[in-house]
mmCIF file of N, CA, C and O in Angstrom:
data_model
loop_
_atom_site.group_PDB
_atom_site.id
_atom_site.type_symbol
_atom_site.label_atom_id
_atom_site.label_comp_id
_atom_site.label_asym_id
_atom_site.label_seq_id
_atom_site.Cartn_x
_atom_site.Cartn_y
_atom_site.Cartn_z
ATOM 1 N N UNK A 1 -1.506 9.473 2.646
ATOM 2 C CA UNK A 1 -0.733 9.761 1.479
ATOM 3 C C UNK A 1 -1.684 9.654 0.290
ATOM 4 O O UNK A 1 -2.609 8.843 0.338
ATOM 5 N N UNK A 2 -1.504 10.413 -0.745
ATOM 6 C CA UNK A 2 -2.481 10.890 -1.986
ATOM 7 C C UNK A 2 -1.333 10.817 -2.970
ATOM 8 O O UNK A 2 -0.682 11.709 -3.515
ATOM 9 N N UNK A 3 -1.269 9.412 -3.045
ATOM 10 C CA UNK A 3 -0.399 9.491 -4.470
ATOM 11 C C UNK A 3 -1.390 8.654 -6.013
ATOM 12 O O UNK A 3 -2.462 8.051 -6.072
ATOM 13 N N UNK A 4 -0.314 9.050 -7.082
ATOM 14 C CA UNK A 4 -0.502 7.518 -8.057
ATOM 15 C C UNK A 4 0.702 6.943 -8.602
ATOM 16 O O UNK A 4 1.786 7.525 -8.543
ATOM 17 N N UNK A 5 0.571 6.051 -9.019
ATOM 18 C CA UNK A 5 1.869 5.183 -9.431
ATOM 19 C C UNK A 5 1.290 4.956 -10.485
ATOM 20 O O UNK A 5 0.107 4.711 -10.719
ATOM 21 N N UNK A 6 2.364 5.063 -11.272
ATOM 22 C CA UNK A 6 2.735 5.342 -12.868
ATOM 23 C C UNK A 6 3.603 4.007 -13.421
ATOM 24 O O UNK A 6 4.812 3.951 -13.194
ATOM 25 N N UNK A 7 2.974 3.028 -14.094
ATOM 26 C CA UNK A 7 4.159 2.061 -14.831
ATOM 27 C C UNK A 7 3.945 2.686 -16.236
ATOM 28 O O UNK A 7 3.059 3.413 -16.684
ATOM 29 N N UNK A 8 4.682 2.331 -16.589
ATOM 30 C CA UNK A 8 5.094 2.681 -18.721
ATOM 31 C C UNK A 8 5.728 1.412 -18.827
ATOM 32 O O UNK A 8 6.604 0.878 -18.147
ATOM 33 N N UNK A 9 4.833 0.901 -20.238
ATOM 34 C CA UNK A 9 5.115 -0.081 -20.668
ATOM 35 C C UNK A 9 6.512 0.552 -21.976
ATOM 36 O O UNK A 9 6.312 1.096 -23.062
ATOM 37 N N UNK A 10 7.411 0.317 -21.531
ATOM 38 C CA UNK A 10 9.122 1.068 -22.497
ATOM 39 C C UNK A 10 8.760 0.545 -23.765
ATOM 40 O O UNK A 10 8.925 1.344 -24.686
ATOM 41 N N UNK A 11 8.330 -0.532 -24.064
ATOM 42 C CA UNK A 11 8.192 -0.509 -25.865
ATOM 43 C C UNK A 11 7.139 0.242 -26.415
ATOM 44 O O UNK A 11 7.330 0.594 -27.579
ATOM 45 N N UNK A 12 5.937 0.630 -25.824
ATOM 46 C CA UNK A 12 5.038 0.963 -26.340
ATOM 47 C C UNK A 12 4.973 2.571 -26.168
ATOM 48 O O UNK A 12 4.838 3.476 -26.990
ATOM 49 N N UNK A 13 5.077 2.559 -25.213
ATOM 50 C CA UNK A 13 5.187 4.203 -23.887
ATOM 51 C C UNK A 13 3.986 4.593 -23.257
ATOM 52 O O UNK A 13 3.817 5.663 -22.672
ATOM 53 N N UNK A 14 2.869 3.376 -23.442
ATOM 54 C CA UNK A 14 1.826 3.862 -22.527
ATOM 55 C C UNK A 14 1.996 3.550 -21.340
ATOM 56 O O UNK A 14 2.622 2.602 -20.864
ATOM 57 N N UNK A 15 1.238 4.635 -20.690
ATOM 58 C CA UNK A 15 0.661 4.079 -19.069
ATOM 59 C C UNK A 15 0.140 3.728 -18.459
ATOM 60 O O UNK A 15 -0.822 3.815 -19.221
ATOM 61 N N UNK A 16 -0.345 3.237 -17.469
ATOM 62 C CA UNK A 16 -1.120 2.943 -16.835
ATOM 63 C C UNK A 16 -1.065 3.326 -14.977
ATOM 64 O O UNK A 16 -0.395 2.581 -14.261
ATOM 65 N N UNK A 17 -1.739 4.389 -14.428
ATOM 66 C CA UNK A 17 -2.211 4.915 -13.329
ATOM 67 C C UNK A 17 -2.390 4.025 -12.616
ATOM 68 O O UNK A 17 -2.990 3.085 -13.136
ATOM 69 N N UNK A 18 -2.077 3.900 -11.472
ATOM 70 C CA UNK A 18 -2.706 3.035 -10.398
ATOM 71 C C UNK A 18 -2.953 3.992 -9.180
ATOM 72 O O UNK A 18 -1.838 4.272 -8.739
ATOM 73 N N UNK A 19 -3.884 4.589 -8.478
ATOM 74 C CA UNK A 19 -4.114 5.120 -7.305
ATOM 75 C C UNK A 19 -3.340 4.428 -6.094
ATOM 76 O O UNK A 19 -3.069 3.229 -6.175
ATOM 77 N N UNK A 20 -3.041 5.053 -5.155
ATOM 78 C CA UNK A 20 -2.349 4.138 -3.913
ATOM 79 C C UNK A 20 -2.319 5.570 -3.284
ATOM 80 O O UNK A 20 -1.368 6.349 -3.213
ATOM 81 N N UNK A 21 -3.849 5.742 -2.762
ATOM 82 C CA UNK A 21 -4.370 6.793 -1.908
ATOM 83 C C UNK A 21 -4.414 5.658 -0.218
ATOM 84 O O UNK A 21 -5.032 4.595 -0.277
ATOM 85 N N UNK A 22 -3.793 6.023 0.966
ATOM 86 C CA UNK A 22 -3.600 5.197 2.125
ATOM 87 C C UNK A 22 -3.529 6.223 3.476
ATOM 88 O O UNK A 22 -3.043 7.352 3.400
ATOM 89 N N UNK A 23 -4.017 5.725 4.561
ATOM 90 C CA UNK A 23 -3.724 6.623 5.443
ATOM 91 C C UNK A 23 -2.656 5.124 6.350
ATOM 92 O O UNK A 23 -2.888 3.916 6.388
ATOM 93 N N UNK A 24 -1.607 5.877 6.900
ATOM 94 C CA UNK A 24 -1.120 5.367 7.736
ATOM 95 C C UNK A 24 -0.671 6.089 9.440
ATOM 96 O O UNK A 24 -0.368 7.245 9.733
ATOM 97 N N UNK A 25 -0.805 4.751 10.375
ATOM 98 C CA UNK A 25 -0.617 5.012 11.213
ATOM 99 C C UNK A 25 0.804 4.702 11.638
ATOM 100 O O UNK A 25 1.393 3.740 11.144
ATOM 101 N N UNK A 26 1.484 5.644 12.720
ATOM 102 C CA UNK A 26 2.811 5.051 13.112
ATOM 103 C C UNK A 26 2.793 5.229 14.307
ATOM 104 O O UNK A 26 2.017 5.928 14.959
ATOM 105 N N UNK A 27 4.145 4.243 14.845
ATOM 106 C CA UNK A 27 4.513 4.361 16.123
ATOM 107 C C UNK A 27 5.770 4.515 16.377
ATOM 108 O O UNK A 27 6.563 3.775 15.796
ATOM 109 N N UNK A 28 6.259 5.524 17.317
ATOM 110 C CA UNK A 28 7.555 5.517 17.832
ATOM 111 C C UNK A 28 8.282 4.316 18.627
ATOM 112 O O UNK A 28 7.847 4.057 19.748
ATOM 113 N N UNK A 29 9.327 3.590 18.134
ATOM 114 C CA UNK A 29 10.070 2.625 18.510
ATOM 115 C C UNK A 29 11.587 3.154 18.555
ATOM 116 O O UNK A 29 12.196 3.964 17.858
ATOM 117 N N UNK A 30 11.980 2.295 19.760
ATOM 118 C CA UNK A 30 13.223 2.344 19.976
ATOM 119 C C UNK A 30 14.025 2.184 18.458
ATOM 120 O O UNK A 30 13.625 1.388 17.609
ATOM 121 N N UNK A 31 15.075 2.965 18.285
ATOM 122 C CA UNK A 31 16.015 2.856 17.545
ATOM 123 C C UNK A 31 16.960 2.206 17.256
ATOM 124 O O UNK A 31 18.109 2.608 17.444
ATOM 125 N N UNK A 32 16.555 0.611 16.532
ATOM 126 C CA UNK A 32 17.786 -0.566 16.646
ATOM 127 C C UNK A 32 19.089 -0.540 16.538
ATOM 128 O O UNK A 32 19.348 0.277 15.654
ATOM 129 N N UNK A 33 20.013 -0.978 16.945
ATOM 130 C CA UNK A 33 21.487 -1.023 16.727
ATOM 131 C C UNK A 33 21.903 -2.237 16.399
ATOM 132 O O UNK A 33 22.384 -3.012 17.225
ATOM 133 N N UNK A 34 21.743 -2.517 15.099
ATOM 134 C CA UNK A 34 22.611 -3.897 14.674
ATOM 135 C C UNK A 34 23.853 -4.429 15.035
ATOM 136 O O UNK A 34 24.842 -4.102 14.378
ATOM 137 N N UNK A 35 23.968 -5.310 16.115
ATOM 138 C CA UNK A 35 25.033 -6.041 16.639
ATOM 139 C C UNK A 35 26.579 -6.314 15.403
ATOM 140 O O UNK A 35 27.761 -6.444 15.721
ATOM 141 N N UNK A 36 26.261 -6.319 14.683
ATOM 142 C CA UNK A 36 27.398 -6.814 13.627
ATOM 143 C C UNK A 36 28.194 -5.407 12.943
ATOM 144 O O UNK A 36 29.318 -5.289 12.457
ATOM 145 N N UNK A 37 26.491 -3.896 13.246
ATOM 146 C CA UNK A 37 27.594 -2.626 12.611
ATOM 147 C C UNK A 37 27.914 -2.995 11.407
ATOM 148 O O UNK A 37 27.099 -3.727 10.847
ATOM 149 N N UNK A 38 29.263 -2.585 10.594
ATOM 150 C CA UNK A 38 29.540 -2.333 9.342
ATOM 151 C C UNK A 38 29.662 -3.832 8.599
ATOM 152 O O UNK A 38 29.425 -3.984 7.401
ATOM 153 N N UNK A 39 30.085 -4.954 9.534
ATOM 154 C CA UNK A 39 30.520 -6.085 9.492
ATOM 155 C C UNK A 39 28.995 -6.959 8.744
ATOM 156 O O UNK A 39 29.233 -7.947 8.049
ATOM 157 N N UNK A 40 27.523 -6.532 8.941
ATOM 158 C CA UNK A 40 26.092 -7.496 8.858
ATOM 159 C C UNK A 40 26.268 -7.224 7.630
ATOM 160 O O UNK A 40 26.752 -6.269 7.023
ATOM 161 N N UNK A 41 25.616 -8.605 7.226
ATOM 162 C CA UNK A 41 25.177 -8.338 5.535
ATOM 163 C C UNK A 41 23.932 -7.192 5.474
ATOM 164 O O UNK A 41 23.054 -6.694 6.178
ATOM 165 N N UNK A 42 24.719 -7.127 3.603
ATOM 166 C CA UNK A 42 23.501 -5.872 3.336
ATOM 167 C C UNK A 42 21.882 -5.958 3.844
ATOM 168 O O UNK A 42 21.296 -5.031 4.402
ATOM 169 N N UNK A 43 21.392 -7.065 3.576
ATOM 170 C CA UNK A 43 20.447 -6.998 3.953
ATOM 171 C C UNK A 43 19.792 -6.797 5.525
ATOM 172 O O UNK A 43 18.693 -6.341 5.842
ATOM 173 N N UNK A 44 20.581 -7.167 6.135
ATOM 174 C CA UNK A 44 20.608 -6.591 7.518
ATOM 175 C C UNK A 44 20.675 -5.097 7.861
ATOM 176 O O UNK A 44 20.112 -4.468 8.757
ATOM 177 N N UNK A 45 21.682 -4.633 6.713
ATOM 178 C CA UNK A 45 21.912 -3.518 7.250
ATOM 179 C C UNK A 45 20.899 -2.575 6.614
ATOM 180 O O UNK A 45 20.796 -1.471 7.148
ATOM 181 N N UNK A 46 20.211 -2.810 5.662
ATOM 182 C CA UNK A 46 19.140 -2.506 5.399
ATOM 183 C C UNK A 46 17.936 -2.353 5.944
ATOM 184 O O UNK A 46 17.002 -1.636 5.588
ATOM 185 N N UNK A 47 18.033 -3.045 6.787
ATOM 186 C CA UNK A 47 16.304 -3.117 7.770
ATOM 187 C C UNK A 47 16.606 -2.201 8.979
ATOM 188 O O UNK A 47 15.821 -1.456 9.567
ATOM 189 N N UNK A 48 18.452 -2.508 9.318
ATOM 190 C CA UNK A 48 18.396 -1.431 10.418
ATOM 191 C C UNK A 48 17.984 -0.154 9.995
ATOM 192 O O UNK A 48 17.338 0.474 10.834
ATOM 193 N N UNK A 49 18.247 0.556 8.597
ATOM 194 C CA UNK A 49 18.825 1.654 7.989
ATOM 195 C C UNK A 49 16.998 2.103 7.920
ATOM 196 O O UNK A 49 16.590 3.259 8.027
ATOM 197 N N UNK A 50 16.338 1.192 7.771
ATOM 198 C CA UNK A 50 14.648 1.521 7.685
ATOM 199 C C UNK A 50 14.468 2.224 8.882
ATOM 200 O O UNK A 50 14.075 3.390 8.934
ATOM 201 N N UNK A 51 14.846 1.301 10.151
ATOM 202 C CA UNK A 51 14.238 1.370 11.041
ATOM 203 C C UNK A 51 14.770 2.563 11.986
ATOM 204 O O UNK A 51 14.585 2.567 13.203
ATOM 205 N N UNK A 52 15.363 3.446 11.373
ATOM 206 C CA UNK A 52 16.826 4.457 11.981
ATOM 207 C C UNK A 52 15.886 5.493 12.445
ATOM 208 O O UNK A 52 16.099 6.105 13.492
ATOM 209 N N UNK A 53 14.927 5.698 11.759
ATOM 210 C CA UNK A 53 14.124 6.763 11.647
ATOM 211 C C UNK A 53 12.970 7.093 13.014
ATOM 212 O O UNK A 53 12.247 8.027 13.363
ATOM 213 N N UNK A 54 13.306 5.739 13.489
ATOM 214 C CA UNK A 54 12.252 5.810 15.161
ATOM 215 C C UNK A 54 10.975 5.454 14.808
ATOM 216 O O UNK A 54 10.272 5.016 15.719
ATOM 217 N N UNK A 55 10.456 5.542 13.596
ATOM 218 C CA UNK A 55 9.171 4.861 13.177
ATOM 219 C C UNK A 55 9.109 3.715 12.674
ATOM 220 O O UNK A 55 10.013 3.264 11.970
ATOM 221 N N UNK A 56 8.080 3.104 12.947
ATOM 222 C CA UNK A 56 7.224 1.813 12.410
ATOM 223 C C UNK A 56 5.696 2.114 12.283
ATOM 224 O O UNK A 56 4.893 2.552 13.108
ATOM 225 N N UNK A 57 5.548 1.702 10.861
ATOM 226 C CA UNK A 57 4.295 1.955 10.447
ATOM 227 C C UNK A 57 3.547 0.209 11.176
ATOM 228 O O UNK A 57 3.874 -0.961 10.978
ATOM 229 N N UNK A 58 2.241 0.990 12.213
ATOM 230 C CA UNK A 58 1.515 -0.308 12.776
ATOM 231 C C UNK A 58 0.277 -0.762 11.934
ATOM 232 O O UNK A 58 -0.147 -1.915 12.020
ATOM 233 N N UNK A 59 -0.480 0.491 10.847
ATOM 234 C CA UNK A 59 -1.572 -0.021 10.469
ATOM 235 C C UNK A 59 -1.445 0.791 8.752
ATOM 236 O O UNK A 59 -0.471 1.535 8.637
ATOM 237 N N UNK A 60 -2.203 0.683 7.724
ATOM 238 C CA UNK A 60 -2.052 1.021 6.822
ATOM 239 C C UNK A 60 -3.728 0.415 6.115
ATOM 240 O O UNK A 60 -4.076 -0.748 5.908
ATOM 241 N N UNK A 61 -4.418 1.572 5.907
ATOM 242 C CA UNK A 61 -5.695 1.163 5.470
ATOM 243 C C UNK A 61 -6.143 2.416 3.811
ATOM 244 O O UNK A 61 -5.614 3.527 3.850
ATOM 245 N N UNK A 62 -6.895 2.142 2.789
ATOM 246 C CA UNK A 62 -7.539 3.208 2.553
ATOM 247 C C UNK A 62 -7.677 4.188 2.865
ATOM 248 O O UNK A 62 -8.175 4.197 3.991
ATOM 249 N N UNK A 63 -7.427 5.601 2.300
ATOM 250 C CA UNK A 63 -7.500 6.586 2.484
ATOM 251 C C UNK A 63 -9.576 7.105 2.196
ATOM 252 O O UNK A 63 -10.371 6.892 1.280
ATOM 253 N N UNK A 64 -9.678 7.906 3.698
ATOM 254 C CA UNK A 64 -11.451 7.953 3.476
ATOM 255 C C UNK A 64 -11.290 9.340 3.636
ATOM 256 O O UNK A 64 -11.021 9.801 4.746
ATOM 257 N N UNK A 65 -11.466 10.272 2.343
ATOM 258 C CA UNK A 65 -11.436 11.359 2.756
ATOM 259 C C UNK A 65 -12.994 12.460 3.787
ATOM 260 O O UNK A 65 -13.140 13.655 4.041
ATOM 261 N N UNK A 66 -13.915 11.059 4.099
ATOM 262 C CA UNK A 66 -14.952 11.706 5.008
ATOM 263 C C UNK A 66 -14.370 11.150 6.625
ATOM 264 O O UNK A 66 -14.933 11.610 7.618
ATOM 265 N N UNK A 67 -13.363 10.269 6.769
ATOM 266 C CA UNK A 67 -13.270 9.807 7.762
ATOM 267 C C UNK A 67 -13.127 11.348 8.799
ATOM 268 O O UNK A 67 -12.542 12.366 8.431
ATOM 269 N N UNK A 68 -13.880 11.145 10.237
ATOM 270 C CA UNK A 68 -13.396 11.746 11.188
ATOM 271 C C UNK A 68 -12.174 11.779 11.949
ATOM 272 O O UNK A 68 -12.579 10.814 12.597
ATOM 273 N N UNK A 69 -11.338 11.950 12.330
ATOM 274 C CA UNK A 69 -10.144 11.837 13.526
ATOM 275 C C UNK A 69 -10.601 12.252 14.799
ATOM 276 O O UNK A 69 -9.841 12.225 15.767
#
């Protein structure tokens, strides 16, 4: 991912850039089913709601745009 992140300071209106250039790796995981359903607290139901997607990110390093694959 090739992004930047942008804060603005609201009284002033400047910015400040931050790069958050990353390559990540993922893995396919089973698809959790939260035992509790509609009933788990939000925050529960939140991590299922991450994890819905079949991915889990396993590694997350710098982005090297000479790296080989």
């Amino acid at each position: 991912m090739i992004a930047t992140r942008i804060l603005v300071d609201r009284t002033t209106g400047r910015d400040e850039r931050i790069p958050f250039n990353r390559t990540f790796t993922v893995q396919a995981v089973e698809i959790p089913r939260s035992p509790l359903g509609k009933d788990a607290p939000l925050v529960e139901q939140k991590i299922y709601e991450v994890r819905s997607s079949g991915l889990q990110i396993t590694k997350m390093v710098e982005f090297n745009s000479q790296q080989r694959r």
